[in-house]
Coordinates of C-alpha atoms in Angstrom, one line a residue:
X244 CA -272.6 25.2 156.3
X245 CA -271.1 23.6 153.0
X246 CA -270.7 20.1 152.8
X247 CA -267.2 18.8 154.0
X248 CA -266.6 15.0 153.2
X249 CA -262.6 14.3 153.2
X250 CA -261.3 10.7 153.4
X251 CA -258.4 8.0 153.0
X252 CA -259.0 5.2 151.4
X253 CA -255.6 3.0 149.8
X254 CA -253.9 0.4 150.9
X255 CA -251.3 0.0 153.6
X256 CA -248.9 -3.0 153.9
X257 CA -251.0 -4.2 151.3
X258 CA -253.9 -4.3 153.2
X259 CA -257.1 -1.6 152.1
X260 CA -258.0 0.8 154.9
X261 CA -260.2 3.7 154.7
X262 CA -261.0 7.2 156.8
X263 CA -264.0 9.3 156.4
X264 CA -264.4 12.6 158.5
X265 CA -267.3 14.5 158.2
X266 CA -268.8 17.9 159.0
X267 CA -272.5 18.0 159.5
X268 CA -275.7 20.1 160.3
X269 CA -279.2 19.1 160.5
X270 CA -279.3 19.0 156.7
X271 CA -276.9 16.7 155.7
X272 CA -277.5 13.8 158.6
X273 CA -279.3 12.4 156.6
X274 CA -277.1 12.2 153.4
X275 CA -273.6 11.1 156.0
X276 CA -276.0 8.2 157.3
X277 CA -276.1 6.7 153.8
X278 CA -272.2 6.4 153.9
X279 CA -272.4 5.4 157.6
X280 CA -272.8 1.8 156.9
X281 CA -273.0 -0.5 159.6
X282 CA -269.9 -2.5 159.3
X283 CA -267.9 0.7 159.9
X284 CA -267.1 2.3 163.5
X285 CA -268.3 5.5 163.9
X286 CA -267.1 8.7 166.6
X287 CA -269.2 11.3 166.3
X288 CA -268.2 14.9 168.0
X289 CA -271.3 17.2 169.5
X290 CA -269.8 20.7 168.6
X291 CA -272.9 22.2 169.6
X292 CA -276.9 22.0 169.4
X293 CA -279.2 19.6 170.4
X294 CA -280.6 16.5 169.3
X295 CA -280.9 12.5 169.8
X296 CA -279.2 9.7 168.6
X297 CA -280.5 6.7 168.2
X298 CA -278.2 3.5 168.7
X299 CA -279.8 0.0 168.0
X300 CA -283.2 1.4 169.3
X301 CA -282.1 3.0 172.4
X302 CA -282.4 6.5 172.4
X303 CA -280.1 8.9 173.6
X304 CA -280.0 12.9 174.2
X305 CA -277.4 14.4 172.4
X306 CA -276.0 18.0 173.9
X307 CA -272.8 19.9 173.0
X308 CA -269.3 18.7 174.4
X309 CA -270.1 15.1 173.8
X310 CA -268.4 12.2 171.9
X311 CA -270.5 9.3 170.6
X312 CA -269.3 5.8 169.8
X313 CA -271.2 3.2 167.0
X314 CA -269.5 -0.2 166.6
X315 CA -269.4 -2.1 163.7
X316 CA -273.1 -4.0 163.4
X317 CA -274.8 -1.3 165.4
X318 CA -277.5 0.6 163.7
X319 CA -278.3 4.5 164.2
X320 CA -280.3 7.5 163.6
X321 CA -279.4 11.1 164.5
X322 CA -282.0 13.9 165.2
X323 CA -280.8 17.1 165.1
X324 CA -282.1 20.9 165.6
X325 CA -281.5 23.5 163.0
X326 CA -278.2 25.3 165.0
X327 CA -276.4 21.7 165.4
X328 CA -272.9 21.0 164.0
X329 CA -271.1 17.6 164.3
X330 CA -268.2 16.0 163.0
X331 CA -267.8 12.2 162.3
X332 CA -265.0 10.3 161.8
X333 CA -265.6 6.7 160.5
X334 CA -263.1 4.1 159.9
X335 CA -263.8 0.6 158.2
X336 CA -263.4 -2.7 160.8
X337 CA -260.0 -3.3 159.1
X338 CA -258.8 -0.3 161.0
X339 CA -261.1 -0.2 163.8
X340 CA -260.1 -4.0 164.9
X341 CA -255.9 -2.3 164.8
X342 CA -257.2 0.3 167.0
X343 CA -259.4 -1.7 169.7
X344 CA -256.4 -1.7 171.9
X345 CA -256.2 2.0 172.5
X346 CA -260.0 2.0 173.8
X347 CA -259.0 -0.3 177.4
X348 CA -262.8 0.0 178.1
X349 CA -264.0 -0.8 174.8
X350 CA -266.3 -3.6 175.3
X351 CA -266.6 -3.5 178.7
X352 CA -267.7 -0.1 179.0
X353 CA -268.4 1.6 176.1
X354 CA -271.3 -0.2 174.2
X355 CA -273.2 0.2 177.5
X356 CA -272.3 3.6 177.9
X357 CA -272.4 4.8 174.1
X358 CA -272.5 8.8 174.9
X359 CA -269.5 10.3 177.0
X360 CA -269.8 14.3 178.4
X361 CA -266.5 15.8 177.5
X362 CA -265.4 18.1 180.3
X363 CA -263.8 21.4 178.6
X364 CA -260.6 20.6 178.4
X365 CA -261.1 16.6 177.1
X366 CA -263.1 18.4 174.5
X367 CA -260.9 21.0 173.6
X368 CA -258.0 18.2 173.1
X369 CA -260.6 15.9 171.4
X370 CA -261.9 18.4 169.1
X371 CA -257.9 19.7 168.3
X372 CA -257.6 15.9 167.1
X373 CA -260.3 15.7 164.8
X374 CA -259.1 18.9 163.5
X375 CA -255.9 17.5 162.9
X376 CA -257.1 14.3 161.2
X377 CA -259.3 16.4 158.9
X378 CA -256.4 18.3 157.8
X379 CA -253.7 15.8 157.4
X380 CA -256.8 14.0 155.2
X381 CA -257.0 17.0 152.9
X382 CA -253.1 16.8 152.2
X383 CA -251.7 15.5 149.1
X384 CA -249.9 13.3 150.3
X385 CA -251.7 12.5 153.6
X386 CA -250.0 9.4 155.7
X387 CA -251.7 6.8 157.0
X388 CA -249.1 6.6 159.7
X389 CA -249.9 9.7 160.9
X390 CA -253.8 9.0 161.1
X391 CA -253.6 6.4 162.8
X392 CA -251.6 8.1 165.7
X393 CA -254.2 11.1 165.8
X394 CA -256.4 8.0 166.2
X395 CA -254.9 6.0 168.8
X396 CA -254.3 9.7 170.8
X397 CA -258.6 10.0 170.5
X398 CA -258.4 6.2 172.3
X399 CA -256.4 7.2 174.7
X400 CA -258.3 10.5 175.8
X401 CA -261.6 9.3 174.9
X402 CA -260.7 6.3 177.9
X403 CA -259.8 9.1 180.2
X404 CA -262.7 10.7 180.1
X405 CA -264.7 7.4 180.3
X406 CA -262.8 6.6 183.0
X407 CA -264.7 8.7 185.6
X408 CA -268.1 7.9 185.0
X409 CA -266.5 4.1 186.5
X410 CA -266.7 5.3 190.2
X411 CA -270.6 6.6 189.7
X412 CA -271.6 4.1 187.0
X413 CA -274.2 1.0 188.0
X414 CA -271.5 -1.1 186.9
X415 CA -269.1 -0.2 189.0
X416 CA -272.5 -1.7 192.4
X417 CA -272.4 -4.9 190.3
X418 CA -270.6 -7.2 192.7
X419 CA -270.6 -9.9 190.7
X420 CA -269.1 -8.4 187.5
X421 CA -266.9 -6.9 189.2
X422 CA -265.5 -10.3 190.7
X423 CA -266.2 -11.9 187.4
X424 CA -263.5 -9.4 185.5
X425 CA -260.7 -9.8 188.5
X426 CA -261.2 -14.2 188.0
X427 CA -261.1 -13.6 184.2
X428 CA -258.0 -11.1 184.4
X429 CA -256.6 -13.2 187.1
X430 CA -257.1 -16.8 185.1
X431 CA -258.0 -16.3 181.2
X432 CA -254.8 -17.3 180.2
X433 CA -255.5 -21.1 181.3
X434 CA -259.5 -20.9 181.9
X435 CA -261.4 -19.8 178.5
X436 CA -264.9 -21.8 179.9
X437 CA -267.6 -19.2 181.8
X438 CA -268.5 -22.6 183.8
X439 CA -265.6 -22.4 185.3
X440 CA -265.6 -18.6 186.7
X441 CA -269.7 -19.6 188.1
X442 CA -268.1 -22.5 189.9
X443 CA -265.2 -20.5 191.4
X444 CA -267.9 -17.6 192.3
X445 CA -270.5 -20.2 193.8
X446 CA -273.4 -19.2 191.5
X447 CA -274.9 -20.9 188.4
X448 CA -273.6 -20.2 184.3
X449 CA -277.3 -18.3 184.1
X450 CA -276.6 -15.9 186.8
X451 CA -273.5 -15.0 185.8
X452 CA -274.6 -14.7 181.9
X453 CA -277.6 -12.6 182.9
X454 CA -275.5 -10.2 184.7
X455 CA -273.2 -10.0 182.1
X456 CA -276.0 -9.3 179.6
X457 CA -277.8 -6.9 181.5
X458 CA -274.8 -4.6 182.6
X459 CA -272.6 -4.7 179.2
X460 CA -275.2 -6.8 176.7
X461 CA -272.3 -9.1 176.4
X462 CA -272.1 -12.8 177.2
X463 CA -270.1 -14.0 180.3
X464 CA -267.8 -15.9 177.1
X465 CA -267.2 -12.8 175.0
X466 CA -266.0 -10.9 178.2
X467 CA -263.4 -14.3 178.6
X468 CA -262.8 -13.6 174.6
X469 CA -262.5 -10.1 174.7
X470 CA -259.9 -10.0 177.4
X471 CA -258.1 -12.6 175.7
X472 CA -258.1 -10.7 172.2
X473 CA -257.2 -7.7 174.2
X474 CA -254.0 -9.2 175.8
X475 CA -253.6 -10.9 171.9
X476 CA -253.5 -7.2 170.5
X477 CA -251.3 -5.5 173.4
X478 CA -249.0 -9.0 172.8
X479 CA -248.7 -7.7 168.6
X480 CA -248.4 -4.5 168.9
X481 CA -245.8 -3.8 171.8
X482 CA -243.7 -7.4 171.5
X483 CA -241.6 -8.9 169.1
X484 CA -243.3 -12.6 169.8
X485 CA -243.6 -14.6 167.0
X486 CA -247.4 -15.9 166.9
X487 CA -246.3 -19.0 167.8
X488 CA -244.7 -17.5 171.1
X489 CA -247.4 -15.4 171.4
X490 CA -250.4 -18.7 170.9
X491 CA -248.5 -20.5 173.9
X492 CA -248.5 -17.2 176.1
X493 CA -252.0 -16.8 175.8
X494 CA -252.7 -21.0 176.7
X495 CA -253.2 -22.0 172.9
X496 CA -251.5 -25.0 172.3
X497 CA -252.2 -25.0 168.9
X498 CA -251.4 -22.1 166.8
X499 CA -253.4 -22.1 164.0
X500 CA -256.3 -22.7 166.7
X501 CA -255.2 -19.6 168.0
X502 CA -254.9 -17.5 164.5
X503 CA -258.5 -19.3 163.4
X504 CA -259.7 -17.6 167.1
X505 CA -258.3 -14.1 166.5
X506 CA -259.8 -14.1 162.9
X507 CA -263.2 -15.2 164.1
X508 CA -263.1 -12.4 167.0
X509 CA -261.4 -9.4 164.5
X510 CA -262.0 -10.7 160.9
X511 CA -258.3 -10.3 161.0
X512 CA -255.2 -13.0 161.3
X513 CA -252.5 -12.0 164.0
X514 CA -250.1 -11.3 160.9
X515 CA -252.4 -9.2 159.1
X516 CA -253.0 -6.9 162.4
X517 CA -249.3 -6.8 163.0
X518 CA -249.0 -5.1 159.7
X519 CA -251.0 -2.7 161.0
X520 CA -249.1 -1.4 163.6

């Protein structure tokens, strides 16, 4: 198989964004994983063949029919046999923290469960979108616009098919999780401090961090701060709020306390990622 590297990379709304999709076989993994750099977020699509991916030293089987997800920081190798075929797409954090949205499960699900099974159909309709992406990269005049909707349509599938490993996943027997996220969804708006949530479940900060950590490897506060910058994002994109409006919706009574917040979470200001959209 030749070599196929095709990719965007200008500005839009004055702001630099970049695409890379990739085709790949056993020979050129290891080529791809010098451009893979680890502030980028990757999807990788298992077209067929075998072989294992490592993500931040857990290592995972990797079959045909499969989508795999690397977040920006996360470090990787991929083992593949001779017959294997892949193809990556990998956007910089600019466009991956515009797109967080369209994955509801993102942190919550997904960097715990890295490696989805495609049923045949959620493949087929997967694998049609990476198709399409490649191709409107290789036009002339290929529109950013347009990517990003091929993008946001892979969010929305990719979450569907996530969506039923919920009722078998461990997650789904953790009791305490589970009545974390309903006080958080319920609350976050006026309670930001994981003290708080403990004290209304009855058990101490550690328990509730350690089960936090141990079921998503994320800390009972960045589950408070990613449903917050979740609601922050849905609030950008879908409303007409000012930031202002949108700071006091969310319990900020400050503003720029709440645009310092969104930078620190994203690396982007509320204005910049609602040029985005």
């Amino acid at each position: 198989m030749n070599e196929n590297f095709t990719s965007f990379d200008r500005s839009s709304n004055g702001l630099d964004m970049s695409i890379v999709f990739n085709e790949l076989n056993n020979h050129l993994v290891d080529k791809w994983l010098k451009f893979d750099h680890f502030d980028f977020f990757t999807m990788i699509l298992s077209i067929k063949g075998n072989g294992y991916h490592i993500i931040d030293s857990t290592k995972y089987p990797m079959d045909a029919h499969q989508i795999h997800l690397v977040f920006p920081g996360q470090k990787q190798e991929i083992q593949l046999n001779r017959s294997s075929i892949l193809y990556s797409i990998v956007i910089d954090r600019m466009l991956f923290n515009a797109l967080t949205s369209k994955f509801k499960l993102m942190y919550t699900f997904f960097k715990y469960q890295p490696i989805i099974k495609l049923c045949d159909i959620g493949f087929q309709r997967i694998h049609n979108e990476f198709l399409a992406i490649r191709n409107e990269l290789n036009n002339e005049d290929s529109n950013m616009n347009i990517l990003k909707l091929h993008l946001k349509i892979i969010g929305e599938m990719v979450d569907r098919e996530a969506s039923k490993y919920l009722a078998i996943d461990e997650q789904g027997k953790n009791k305490i999780l589970e009545e974390f996220r309903r006080l958080v969804k319920e609350n976050f708006k006026v309670q930001k401090k994981a003290f708080f949530y403990a004290k209304e479940m009855n058990i101490s900060y550690n328990h509730l961090n350690n089960n936090c950590k141990k079921a998503l490897s994320r800390t009972a506060a960045q589950l408070i701060y990613d449903q917050i910058i979740e609601e922050a994002k849905n609030l950008l994109d879908q409303s007409d709020l000012s930031v202002k409006e949108i700071a006091f919706e969310l319990g900020f009574a400050d503003s720029a306390y709440f645009t310092r917040f969104f930078k620190q979470q994203t690396s982007l200001t509320p204005s910049d990622f609602r040029k985005l959209r």
